[in-house]
Amino acid sequence: MTSKSRIKKATGNLSPEAMEKVFERVAQYFNVLSEPSRLRIMYAVCSGEKSVSEVVELCGSSQANVSRHLAALYKAGILFRRKEGTTVLYSIADNATVEMCQTVCAKIAESLH
């Protein structure tokens, strides 16, 4: 199924009012992704589940800053979190977002060559 047909199937029967709600939610979703620190965190977690301290180390940011961004990504449904004892672990909950980000990053990276 192509992207266009998938979109049409998902939205074809929605009223204009319902589509406005879709557009608002999409804008909120992209707003979460518009922060470079959050993209760095997603990049760090793409290779597998990571603890907060591992994400801090990989991103080179403060623990407070990383925790704030992890919470936003979790709240948006992009990351999944679980506790193992006193350690909080994060992993990708939404592979579609990762694929979209990887596609955009690859396009931008190609344009830098």
mmCIF file of N, CA, C and O in Angstrom:
data_model
loop_
_atom_site.group_PDB
_atom_site.id
_atom_site.type_symbol
_atom_site.label_atom_id
_atom_site.label_comp_id
_atom_site.label_asym_id
_atom_site.label_seq_id
_atom_site.Cartn_x
_atom_site.Cartn_y
_atom_site.Cartn_z
ATOM 1 N N MET A 1 0.850 -1.174 0.000
ATOM 2 C CA MET A 1 0.000 0.000 0.000
ATOM 3 C C MET A 1 0.899 1.242 0.000
ATOM 4 O O MET A 1 1.810 1.343 0.810
ATOM 5 N N THR A 2 0.629 2.164 -0.888
ATOM 6 C CA THR A 2 1.416 3.391 -0.962
ATOM 7 C C THR A 2 1.033 4.331 0.171
ATOM 8 O O THR A 2 -0.025 4.192 0.783
ATOM 9 N N SER A 3 1.891 5.307 0.402
ATOM 10 C CA SER A 3 1.612 6.293 1.456
ATOM 11 C C SER A 3 0.328 7.042 1.178
ATOM 12 O O SER A 3 -0.473 7.276 2.085
ATOM 13 N N LYS A 4 0.120 7.416 -0.099
ATOM 14 C CA LYS A 4 -1.089 8.160 -0.451
ATOM 15 C C LYS A 4 -2.343 7.338 -0.189
ATOM 16 O O LYS A 4 -3.315 7.845 0.367
ATOM 17 N N SER A 5 -2.332 6.071 -0.587
ATOM 18 C CA SER A 5 -3.521 5.248 -0.380
ATOM 19 C C SER A 5 -3.739 4.968 1.104
ATOM 20 O O SER A 5 -4.876 4.876 1.563
ATOM 21 N N ARG A 6 -2.654 4.848 1.851
ATOM 22 C CA ARG A 6 -2.770 4.637 3.300
ATOM 23 C C ARG A 6 -3.395 5.862 3.961
ATOM 24 O O ARG A 6 -4.270 5.738 4.822
ATOM 25 N N ILE A 7 -2.961 7.049 3.566
ATOM 26 C CA ILE A 7 -3.520 8.285 4.115
ATOM 27 C C ILE A 7 -4.991 8.398 3.743
ATOM 28 O O ILE A 7 -5.834 8.722 4.584
ATOM 29 N N LYS A 8 -5.304 8.145 2.484
ATOM 30 C CA LYS A 8 -6.691 8.246 2.015
ATOM 31 C C LYS A 8 -7.587 7.261 2.780
ATOM 32 O O LYS A 8 -8.694 7.618 3.184
ATOM 33 N N LYS A 9 -7.094 6.051 3.001
ATOM 34 C CA LYS A 9 -7.870 5.051 3.734
ATOM 35 C C LYS A 9 -8.125 5.499 5.175
ATOM 36 O O LYS A 9 -9.227 5.338 5.704
ATOM 37 N N ALA A 10 -7.119 6.101 5.805
ATOM 38 C CA ALA A 10 -7.238 6.511 7.200
ATOM 39 C C ALA A 10 -8.092 7.757 7.379
ATOM 40 O O ALA A 10 -8.753 7.920 8.395
ATOM 41 N N THR A 11 -8.090 8.651 6.382
ATOM 42 C CA THR A 11 -8.755 9.943 6.562
ATOM 43 C C THR A 11 -9.949 10.152 5.639
ATOM 44 O O THR A 11 -10.677 11.134 5.811
ATOM 45 N N GLY A 12 -10.164 9.261 4.703
ATOM 46 C CA GLY A 12 -11.196 9.452 3.679
ATOM 47 C C GLY A 12 -12.602 9.683 4.188
ATOM 48 O O GLY A 12 -13.373 10.418 3.582
ATOM 49 N N ASN A 13 -12.959 9.094 5.308
ATOM 50 C CA ASN A 13 -14.327 9.216 5.826
ATOM 51 C C ASN A 13 -14.465 10.245 6.940
ATOM 52 O O ASN A 13 -15.514 10.331 7.571
ATOM 53 N N LEU A 14 -13.417 11.014 7.186
ATOM 54 C CA LEU A 14 -13.473 11.984 8.272
ATOM 55 C C LEU A 14 -14.113 13.290 7.817
ATOM 56 O O LEU A 14 -13.908 13.739 6.695
ATOM 57 N N SER A 15 -14.852 13.882 8.726
ATOM 58 C CA SER A 15 -15.475 15.177 8.447
ATOM 59 C C SER A 15 -14.400 16.261 8.452
ATOM 60 O O SER A 15 -13.304 16.056 8.984
ATOM 61 N N PRO A 16 -14.708 17.438 7.901
ATOM 62 C CA PRO A 16 -13.741 18.544 7.971
ATOM 63 C C PRO A 16 -13.354 18.886 9.412
ATOM 64 O O PRO A 16 -12.191 19.206 9.675
ATOM 65 N N GLU A 17 -14.290 18.789 10.340
ATOM 66 C CA GLU A 17 -13.990 19.065 11.746
ATOM 67 C C GLU A 17 -13.012 18.034 12.309
ATOM 68 O O GLU A 17 -12.089 18.375 13.050
ATOM 69 N N ALA A 18 -13.235 16.783 11.955
ATOM 70 C CA ALA A 18 -12.338 15.728 12.423
ATOM 71 C C ALA A 18 -10.947 15.891 11.802
ATOM 72 O O ALA A 18 -9.935 15.665 12.472
ATOM 73 N N MET A 19 -10.897 16.302 10.539
ATOM 74 C CA MET A 19 -9.602 16.530 9.890
ATOM 75 C C MET A 19 -8.849 17.661 10.573
ATOM 76 O O MET A 19 -7.626 17.607 10.698
ATOM 77 N N GLU A 20 -9.561 18.681 11.030
ATOM 78 C CA GLU A 20 -8.909 19.770 11.767
ATOM 79 C C GLU A 20 -8.248 19.233 13.033
ATOM 80 O O GLU A 20 -7.143 19.636 13.379
ATOM 81 N N LYS A 21 -8.915 18.305 13.713
ATOM 82 C CA LYS A 21 -8.328 17.686 14.899
ATOM 83 C C LYS A 21 -7.081 16.886 14.528
ATOM 84 O O LYS A 21 -6.084 16.901 15.251
ATOM 85 N N VAL A 22 -7.149 16.190 13.390
ATOM 86 C CA VAL A 22 -5.984 15.438 12.911
ATOM 87 C C VAL A 22 -4.827 16.395 12.670
ATOM 88 O O VAL A 22 -3.698 16.153 13.111
ATOM 89 N N PHE A 23 -5.088 17.496 11.967
ATOM 90 C CA PHE A 23 -4.032 18.468 11.667
ATOM 91 C C PHE A 23 -3.433 19.051 12.942
ATOM 92 O O PHE A 23 -2.214 19.239 13.038
ATOM 93 N N GLU A 24 -4.260 19.333 13.940
ATOM 94 C CA GLU A 24 -3.763 19.857 15.209
ATOM 95 C C GLU A 24 -2.849 18.854 15.904
ATOM 96 O O GLU A 24 -1.786 19.208 16.418
ATOM 97 N N ARG A 25 -3.268 17.583 15.913
ATOM 98 C CA ARG A 25 -2.459 16.542 16.558
ATOM 99 C C ARG A 25 -1.148 16.312 15.807
ATOM 100 O O ARG A 25 -0.099 16.099 16.425
ATOM 101 N N VAL A 26 -1.195 16.366 14.479
ATOM 102 C CA VAL A 26 0.028 16.206 13.683
ATOM 103 C C VAL A 26 0.993 17.349 13.990
ATOM 104 O O VAL A 26 2.190 17.135 14.163
ATOM 105 N N ALA A 27 0.474 18.567 14.070
ATOM 106 C CA ALA A 27 1.319 19.722 14.394
ATOM 107 C C ALA A 27 1.950 19.555 15.778
ATOM 108 O O ALA A 27 3.140 19.849 15.965
ATOM 109 N N GLN A 28 1.189 19.064 16.750
ATOM 110 C CA GLN A 28 1.731 18.827 18.088
ATOM 111 C C GLN A 28 2.833 17.770 18.047
ATOM 112 O O GLN A 28 3.862 17.896 18.703
ATOM 113 N N TYR A 29 2.601 16.734 17.256
ATOM 114 C CA TYR A 29 3.557 15.644 17.107
ATOM 115 C C TYR A 29 4.870 16.155 16.528
ATOM 116 O O TYR A 29 5.949 15.881 17.051
ATOM 117 N N PHE A 30 4.772 16.957 15.451
ATOM 118 C CA PHE A 30 5.986 17.517 14.856
ATOM 119 C C PHE A 30 6.650 18.525 15.781
ATOM 120 O O PHE A 30 7.876 18.671 15.756
ATOM 121 N N ASN A 31 5.879 19.187 16.594
ATOM 122 C CA ASN A 31 6.451 20.111 17.566
ATOM 123 C C ASN A 31 7.356 19.367 18.549
ATOM 124 O O ASN A 31 8.434 19.856 18.904
ATOM 125 N N VAL A 32 6.941 18.189 18.966
ATOM 126 C CA VAL A 32 7.775 17.372 19.858
ATOM 127 C C VAL A 32 9.090 17.026 19.167
ATOM 128 O O VAL A 32 10.158 17.049 19.781
ATOM 129 N N LEU A 33 9.023 16.750 17.875
ATOM 130 C CA LEU A 33 10.215 16.348 17.129
ATOM 131 C C LEU A 33 11.068 17.528 16.667
ATOM 132 O O LEU A 33 12.146 17.326 16.112
ATOM 133 N N SER A 34 10.602 18.746 16.884
ATOM 134 C CA SER A 34 11.316 19.914 16.361
ATOM 135 C C SER A 34 12.502 20.336 17.212
ATOM 136 O O SER A 34 13.207 21.281 16.860
ATOM 137 N N GLU A 35 12.762 19.653 18.276
ATOM 138 C CA GLU A 35 13.864 19.984 19.188
ATOM 139 C C GLU A 35 15.063 19.081 18.881
ATOM 140 O O GLU A 35 14.960 17.848 18.983
ATOM 141 N N PRO A 36 16.219 19.652 18.478
ATOM 142 C CA PRO A 36 17.391 18.832 18.155
ATOM 143 C C PRO A 36 17.813 17.869 19.267
ATOM 144 O O PRO A 36 18.243 16.742 18.982
ATOM 145 N N SER A 37 17.678 18.272 20.522
ATOM 146 C CA SER A 37 18.049 17.380 21.630
ATOM 147 C C SER A 37 17.197 16.115 21.619
ATOM 148 O O SER A 37 17.687 15.025 21.922
ATOM 149 N N ARG A 38 15.939 16.242 21.274
ATOM 150 C CA ARG A 38 15.055 15.065 21.230
ATOM 151 C C ARG A 38 15.438 14.143 20.078
ATOM 152 O O ARG A 38 15.357 12.919 20.202
ATOM 153 N N LEU A 39 15.854 14.720 18.966
ATOM 154 C CA LEU A 39 16.307 13.904 17.843
ATOM 155 C C LEU A 39 17.597 13.170 18.213
ATOM 156 O O LEU A 39 17.769 11.996 17.862
ATOM 157 N N ARG A 40 18.490 13.821 18.955
ATOM 158 C CA ARG A 40 19.713 13.181 19.433
ATOM 159 C C ARG A 40 19.370 11.993 20.338
ATOM 160 O O ARG A 40 19.975 10.920 20.251
ATOM 161 N N ILE A 41 18.396 12.201 21.208
ATOM 162 C CA ILE A 41 17.971 11.134 22.126
ATOM 163 C C ILE A 41 17.392 9.967 21.335
ATOM 164 O O ILE A 41 17.727 8.810 21.600
ATOM 165 N N MET A 42 16.546 10.253 20.360
ATOM 166 C CA MET A 42 15.980 9.176 19.545
ATOM 167 C C MET A 42 17.085 8.412 18.820
ATOM 168 O O MET A 42 17.054 7.188 18.742
ATOM 169 N N TYR A 43 18.069 9.139 18.313
ATOM 170 C CA TYR A 43 19.201 8.512 17.629
ATOM 171 C C TYR A 43 19.936 7.575 18.593
ATOM 172 O O TYR A 43 20.308 6.461 18.228
ATOM 173 N N ALA A 44 20.118 8.022 19.833
ATOM 174 C CA ALA A 44 20.806 7.206 20.836
ATOM 175 C C ALA A 44 20.019 5.941 21.178
ATOM 176 O O ALA A 44 20.602 4.879 21.376
ATOM 177 N N VAL A 45 18.707 6.049 21.221
ATOM 178 C CA VAL A 45 17.855 4.936 21.641
ATOM 179 C C VAL A 45 17.520 3.996 20.475
ATOM 180 O O VAL A 45 17.111 2.868 20.685
ATOM 181 N N CYS A 46 17.734 4.453 19.251
ATOM 182 C CA CYS A 46 17.425 3.630 18.072
ATOM 183 C C CYS A 46 18.147 2.289 18.073
ATOM 184 O O CYS A 46 17.616 1.302 17.580
ATOM 185 N N SER A 47 19.347 2.265 18.611
ATOM 186 C CA SER A 47 20.138 1.036 18.571
ATOM 187 C C SER A 47 19.750 0.050 19.670
ATOM 188 O O SER A 47 20.303 -1.039 19.743
ATOM 189 N N GLY A 48 18.809 0.421 20.511
ATOM 190 C CA GLY A 48 18.359 -0.480 21.562
ATOM 191 C C GLY A 48 18.050 0.266 22.842
ATOM 192 O O GLY A 48 18.366 1.441 22.993
ATOM 193 N N GLU A 49 17.422 -0.441 23.737
ATOM 194 C CA GLU A 49 17.010 0.124 25.022
ATOM 195 C C GLU A 49 18.212 0.709 25.775
ATOM 196 O O GLU A 49 19.286 0.114 25.794
ATOM 197 N N LYS A 50 17.996 1.886 26.345
ATOM 198 C CA LYS A 50 19.065 2.574 27.073
ATOM 199 C C LYS A 50 18.540 3.107 28.400
ATOM 200 O O LYS A 50 17.398 3.532 28.500
ATOM 201 N N SER A 51 19.430 3.132 29.395
ATOM 202 C CA SER A 51 19.105 3.773 30.672
ATOM 203 C C SER A 51 19.268 5.277 30.506
ATOM 204 O O SER A 51 19.907 5.747 29.560
ATOM 205 N N VAL A 52 18.730 6.022 31.441
ATOM 206 C CA VAL A 52 18.858 7.482 31.396
ATOM 207 C C VAL A 52 20.335 7.866 31.396
ATOM 208 O O VAL A 52 20.755 8.726 30.618
ATOM 209 N N SER A 53 21.139 7.221 32.231
ATOM 210 C CA SER A 53 22.565 7.573 32.300
ATOM 211 C C SER A 53 23.271 7.267 30.980
ATOM 212 O O SER A 53 24.163 8.024 30.570
ATOM 213 N N GLU A 54 22.891 6.200 30.293
ATOM 214 C CA GLU A 54 23.481 5.903 28.981
ATOM 215 C C GLU A 54 23.095 6.970 27.959
ATOM 216 O O GLU A 54 23.932 7.405 27.156
ATOM 217 N N VAL A 55 21.845 7.412 27.996
ATOM 218 C CA VAL A 55 21.396 8.461 27.077
ATOM 219 C C VAL A 55 22.141 9.761 27.371
ATOM 220 O O VAL A 55 22.580 10.455 26.441
ATOM 221 N N VAL A 56 22.313 10.082 28.646
ATOM 222 C CA VAL A 56 23.055 11.283 29.032
ATOM 223 C C VAL A 56 24.467 11.226 28.451
ATOM 224 O O VAL A 56 24.950 12.187 27.851
ATOM 225 N N GLU A 57 25.122 10.089 28.617
ATOM 226 C CA GLU A 57 26.487 9.924 28.116
ATOM 227 C C GLU A 57 26.542 10.042 26.590
ATOM 228 O O GLU A 57 27.413 10.729 26.043
ATOM 229 N N LEU A 58 25.628 9.406 25.901
ATOM 230 C CA LEU A 58 25.624 9.429 24.433
ATOM 231 C C LEU A 58 25.285 10.804 23.867
ATOM 232 O O LEU A 58 25.782 11.176 22.801
ATOM 233 N N CYS A 59 24.455 11.547 24.573
ATOM 234 C CA CYS A 59 24.010 12.854 24.071
ATOM 235 C C CYS A 59 24.885 14.001 24.540
ATOM 236 O O CYS A 59 24.820 15.097 23.968
ATOM 237 N N GLY A 60 25.669 13.781 25.583
ATOM 238 C CA GLY A 60 26.543 14.826 26.081
ATOM 239 C C GLY A 60 25.809 16.015 26.664
ATOM 240 O O GLY A 60 26.267 17.146 26.583
ATOM 241 N N SER A 61 24.666 15.754 27.247
ATOM 242 C CA SER A 61 23.858 16.812 27.851
ATOM 243 C C SER A 61 23.695 16.515 29.337
ATOM 244 O O SER A 61 24.055 15.431 29.801
ATOM 245 N N SER A 62 23.124 17.454 30.056
ATOM 246 C CA SER A 62 22.925 17.239 31.491
ATOM 247 C C SER A 62 21.811 16.229 31.737
ATOM 248 O O SER A 62 20.919 16.056 30.904
ATOM 249 N N GLN A 63 21.864 15.606 32.897
ATOM 250 C CA GLN A 63 20.845 14.617 33.251
ATOM 251 C C GLN A 63 19.474 15.262 33.339
ATOM 252 O O GLN A 63 18.490 14.695 32.870
ATOM 253 N N ALA A 64 19.390 16.462 33.875
ATOM 254 C CA ALA A 64 18.106 17.153 33.997
ATOM 255 C C ALA A 64 17.519 17.457 32.619
ATOM 256 O O ALA A 64 16.319 17.256 32.385
ATOM 257 N N ASN A 65 18.354 17.909 31.704
ATOM 258 C CA ASN A 65 17.899 18.231 30.356
ATOM 259 C C ASN A 65 17.435 16.971 29.619
ATOM 260 O O ASN A 65 16.369 16.952 29.002
ATOM 261 N N VAL A 66 18.231 15.910 29.700
ATOM 262 C CA VAL A 66 17.864 14.649 29.041
ATOM 263 C C VAL A 66 16.564 14.102 29.631
ATOM 264 O O VAL A 66 15.673 13.673 28.890
ATOM 265 N N SER A 67 16.424 14.141 30.934
ATOM 266 C CA SER A 67 15.207 13.636 31.580
ATOM 267 C C SER A 67 13.964 14.393 31.121
ATOM 268 O O SER A 67 12.912 13.796 30.882
ATOM 269 N N ARG A 68 14.102 15.698 30.970
ATOM 270 C CA ARG A 68 12.970 16.524 30.507
ATOM 271 C C ARG A 68 12.564 16.120 29.088
ATOM 272 O O ARG A 68 11.381 15.948 28.794
ATOM 273 N N HIS A 69 13.545 15.921 28.217
ATOM 274 C CA HIS A 69 13.242 15.544 26.839
ATOM 275 C C HIS A 69 12.730 14.100 26.749
ATOM 276 O O HIS A 69 11.832 13.809 25.952
ATOM 277 N N LEU A 70 13.283 13.218 27.555
ATOM 278 C CA LEU A 70 12.779 11.834 27.586
ATOM 279 C C LEU A 70 11.306 11.818 27.993
ATOM 280 O O LEU A 70 10.504 11.084 27.409
ATOM 281 N N ALA A 71 10.955 12.629 28.973
ATOM 282 C CA ALA A 71 9.559 12.698 29.429
ATOM 283 C C ALA A 71 8.643 13.180 28.304
ATOM 284 O O ALA A 71 7.544 12.644 28.121
ATOM 285 N N ALA A 72 9.080 14.166 27.541
ATOM 286 C CA ALA A 72 8.261 14.675 26.436
ATOM 287 C C ALA A 72 8.091 13.623 25.347
ATOM 288 O O ALA A 72 6.985 13.446 24.813
ATOM 289 N N LEU A 73 9.154 12.897 25.024
ATOM 290 C CA LEU A 73 9.076 11.844 24.007
ATOM 291 C C LEU A 73 8.199 10.692 24.478
ATOM 292 O O LEU A 73 7.440 10.106 23.704
ATOM 293 N N TYR A 74 8.280 10.376 25.758
ATOM 294 C CA TYR A 74 7.430 9.330 26.332
ATOM 295 C C TYR A 74 5.958 9.758 26.299
ATOM 296 O O TYR A 74 5.084 8.995 25.882
ATOM 297 N N LYS A 75 5.700 10.976 26.715
ATOM 298 C CA LYS A 75 4.330 11.492 26.742
ATOM 299 C C LYS A 75 3.711 11.507 25.341
ATOM 300 O O LYS A 75 2.518 11.247 25.180
ATOM 301 N N ALA A 76 4.528 11.775 24.330
ATOM 302 C CA ALA A 76 4.046 11.811 22.948
ATOM 303 C C ALA A 76 3.863 10.408 22.363
ATOM 304 O O ALA A 76 3.357 10.262 21.252
ATOM 305 N N GLY A 77 4.284 9.380 23.103
ATOM 306 C CA GLY A 77 4.127 8.004 22.619
ATOM 307 C C GLY A 77 5.234 7.561 21.681
ATOM 308 O O GLY A 77 5.126 6.518 21.041
ATOM 309 N N ILE A 78 6.311 8.332 21.618
ATOM 310 C CA ILE A 78 7.425 8.004 20.729
ATOM 311 C C ILE A 78 8.377 7.019 21.410
ATOM 312 O O ILE A 78 8.939 6.146 20.769
ATOM 313 N N LEU A 79 8.545 7.180 22.726
ATOM 314 C CA LEU A 79 9.383 6.270 23.497
ATOM 315 C C LEU A 79 8.543 5.483 24.491
ATOM 316 O O LEU A 79 7.499 5.937 24.943
ATOM 317 N N PHE A 80 9.031 4.318 24.811
ATOM 318 C CA PHE A 80 8.454 3.453 25.835
ATOM 319 C C PHE A 80 9.430 3.469 27.001
ATOM 320 O O PHE A 80 10.634 3.568 26.800
ATOM 321 N N ARG A 81 8.932 3.404 28.229
ATOM 322 C CA ARG A 81 9.834 3.331 29.371
ATOM 323 C C ARG A 81 9.392 2.225 30.314
ATOM 324 O O ARG A 81 8.211 1.903 30.415
ATOM 325 N N ARG A 82 10.401 1.677 30.981
ATOM 326 C CA ARG A 82 10.128 0.661 31.990
ATOM 327 C C ARG A 82 11.172 0.793 33.086
ATOM 328 O O ARG A 82 12.258 1.313 32.865
ATOM 329 N N LYS A 83 10.797 0.336 34.267
ATOM 330 C CA LYS A 83 11.710 0.378 35.411
ATOM 331 C C LYS A 83 12.240 -1.020 35.669
ATOM 332 O O LYS A 83 11.502 -2.001 35.598
ATOM 333 N N GLU A 84 13.513 -1.047 35.972
ATOM 334 C CA GLU A 84 14.163 -2.293 36.384
ATOM 335 C C GLU A 84 14.920 -1.954 37.661
ATOM 336 O O GLU A 84 15.996 -1.367 37.609
ATOM 337 N N GLY A 85 14.299 -2.241 38.788
ATOM 338 C CA GLY A 85 14.858 -1.803 40.067
ATOM 339 C C GLY A 85 14.765 -0.291 40.154
ATOM 340 O O GLY A 85 13.691 0.281 40.012
ATOM 341 N N THR A 86 15.909 0.353 40.332
ATOM 342 C CA THR A 86 15.921 1.818 40.397
ATOM 343 C C THR A 86 16.293 2.453 39.055
ATOM 344 O O THR A 86 16.339 3.674 38.937
ATOM 345 N N THR A 87 16.537 1.614 38.060
ATOM 346 C CA THR A 87 16.947 2.112 36.738
ATOM 347 C C THR A 87 15.736 2.260 35.834
ATOM 348 O O THR A 87 14.895 1.365 35.740
ATOM 349 N N VAL A 88 15.645 3.405 35.160
ATOM 350 C CA VAL A 88 14.593 3.631 34.163
ATOM 351 C C VAL A 88 15.215 3.431 32.793
ATOM 352 O O VAL A 88 16.264 4.007 32.476
ATOM 353 N N LEU A 89 14.571 2.586 31.985
ATOM 354 C CA LEU A 89 15.064 2.254 30.654
ATOM 355 C C LEU A 89 14.093 2.760 29.604
ATOM 356 O O LEU A 89 12.872 2.661 29.769
ATOM 357 N N TYR A 90 14.639 3.288 28.505
ATOM 358 C CA TYR A 90 13.826 3.819 27.415
ATOM 359 C C TYR A 90 14.124 3.067 26.131
ATOM 360 O O TYR A 90 15.268 2.681 25.881
ATOM 361 N N SER A 91 13.080 2.869 25.347
ATOM 362 C CA SER A 91 13.214 2.240 24.036
ATOM 363 C C SER A 91 12.209 2.885 23.084
ATOM 364 O O SER A 91 11.324 3.631 23.509
ATOM 365 N N ILE A 92 12.361 2.582 21.826
ATOM 366 C CA ILE A 92 11.488 3.137 20.798
ATOM 367 C C ILE A 92 10.111 2.478 20.893
ATOM 368 O O ILE A 92 10.005 1.254 20.906
ATOM 369 N N ALA A 93 9.080 3.278 20.965
ATOM 370 C CA ALA A 93 7.710 2.764 21.004
ATOM 371 C C ALA A 93 7.032 2.924 19.651
ATOM 372 O O ALA A 93 6.061 2.244 19.359
ATOM 373 N N ASP A 94 7.557 3.828 18.833
ATOM 374 C CA ASP A 94 6.912 4.156 17.562
ATOM 375 C C ASP A 94 7.925 4.072 16.431
ATOM 376 O O ASP A 94 8.633 5.041 16.149
ATOM 377 N N ASN A 95 8.010 2.906 15.797
ATOM 378 C CA ASN A 95 8.985 2.716 14.724
ATOM 379 C C ASN A 95 8.695 3.588 13.510
ATOM 380 O O ASN A 95 9.614 3.945 12.776
ATOM 381 N N ALA A 96 7.443 3.958 13.292
ATOM 382 C CA ALA A 96 7.112 4.821 12.151
ATOM 383 C C ALA A 96 7.805 6.173 12.290
ATOM 384 O O ALA A 96 8.306 6.733 11.312
ATOM 385 N N THR A 97 7.854 6.702 13.498
ATOM 386 C CA THR A 97 8.533 7.978 13.726
ATOM 387 C C THR A 97 10.023 7.839 13.478
ATOM 388 O O THR A 97 10.644 8.710 12.870
ATOM 389 N N VAL A 98 10.611 6.749 13.918
ATOM 390 C CA VAL A 98 12.035 6.519 13.703
ATOM 391 C C VAL A 98 12.322 6.438 12.203
ATOM 392 O O VAL A 98 13.266 7.073 11.717
ATOM 393 N N GLU A 99 11.510 5.692 11.472
ATOM 394 C CA GLU A 99 11.712 5.573 10.031
ATOM 395 C C GLU A 99 11.594 6.933 9.348
ATOM 396 O O GLU A 99 12.394 7.265 8.466
ATOM 397 N N MET A 100 10.619 7.728 9.757
ATOM 398 C CA MET A 100 10.438 9.057 9.179
ATOM 399 C C MET A 100 11.665 9.922 9.476
ATOM 400 O O MET A 100 12.198 10.582 8.582
ATOM 401 N N CYS A 101 12.129 9.917 10.712
ATOM 402 C CA CYS A 101 13.292 10.724 11.089
ATOM 403 C C CYS A 101 14.544 10.262 10.347
ATOM 404 O O CYS A 101 15.340 11.091 9.891
ATOM 405 N N GLN A 102 14.716 8.952 10.212
ATOM 406 C CA GLN A 102 15.880 8.434 9.486
ATOM 407 C C GLN A 102 15.838 8.855 8.019
ATOM 408 O O GLN A 102 16.870 9.231 7.453
ATOM 409 N N THR A 103 14.661 8.834 7.420
ATOM 410 C CA THR A 103 14.511 9.255 6.029
ATOM 411 C C THR A 103 14.875 10.722 5.864
ATOM 412 O O THR A 103 15.625 11.096 4.958
ATOM 413 N N VAL A 104 14.354 11.562 6.746
ATOM 414 C CA VAL A 104 14.634 13.000 6.672
ATOM 415 C C VAL A 104 16.113 13.264 6.947
ATOM 416 O O VAL A 104 16.751 14.053 6.229
ATOM 417 N N CYS A 105 16.680 12.604 7.951
ATOM 418 C CA CYS A 105 18.105 12.803 8.258
ATOM 419 C C CYS A 105 18.983 12.384 7.080
ATOM 420 O O CYS A 105 19.950 13.074 6.754
ATOM 421 N N ALA A 106 18.642 11.268 6.442
ATOM 422 C CA ALA A 106 19.421 10.817 5.280
ATOM 423 C C ALA A 106 19.333 11.830 4.145
ATOM 424 O O ALA A 106 20.351 12.134 3.498
ATOM 425 N N LYS A 107 18.163 12.383 3.905
ATOM 426 C CA LYS A 107 18.001 13.381 2.850
ATOM 427 C C LYS A 107 18.834 14.615 3.144
ATOM 428 O O LYS A 107 19.516 15.138 2.272
ATOM 429 N N ILE A 108 18.782 15.094 4.380
ATOM 430 C CA ILE A 108 19.550 16.279 4.764
ATOM 431 C C ILE A 108 21.054 15.986 4.677
ATOM 432 O O ILE A 108 21.824 16.798 4.158
ATOM 433 N N ALA A 109 21.471 14.826 5.158
ATOM 434 C CA ALA A 109 22.885 14.449 5.122
ATOM 435 C C ALA A 109 23.387 14.394 3.678
ATOM 436 O O ALA A 109 24.494 14.847 3.386
ATOM 437 N N GLU A 110 22.581 13.834 2.772
ATOM 438 C CA GLU A 110 22.971 13.776 1.354
ATOM 439 C C GLU A 110 23.164 15.174 0.778
ATOM 440 O O GLU A 110 24.064 15.400 -0.043
ATOM 441 N N SER A 111 22.341 16.106 1.189
ATOM 442 C CA SER A 111 22.438 17.461 0.642
ATOM 443 C C SER A 111 23.674 18.208 1.163
ATOM 444 O O SER A 111 24.067 19.219 0.603
ATOM 445 N N LEU A 112 24.307 17.695 2.210
ATOM 446 C CA LEU A 112 25.503 18.334 2.765
ATOM 447 C C LEU A 112 26.776 17.918 2.021
ATOM 448 O O LEU A 112 27.824 18.506 2.227
ATOM 449 N N HIS A 113 26.693 16.890 1.179
ATOM 450 C CA HIS A 113 27.869 16.403 0.438
ATOM 451 C C HIS A 113 28.094 17.207 -0.804
ATOM 452 O O HIS A 113 27.349 17.636 -1.530
#
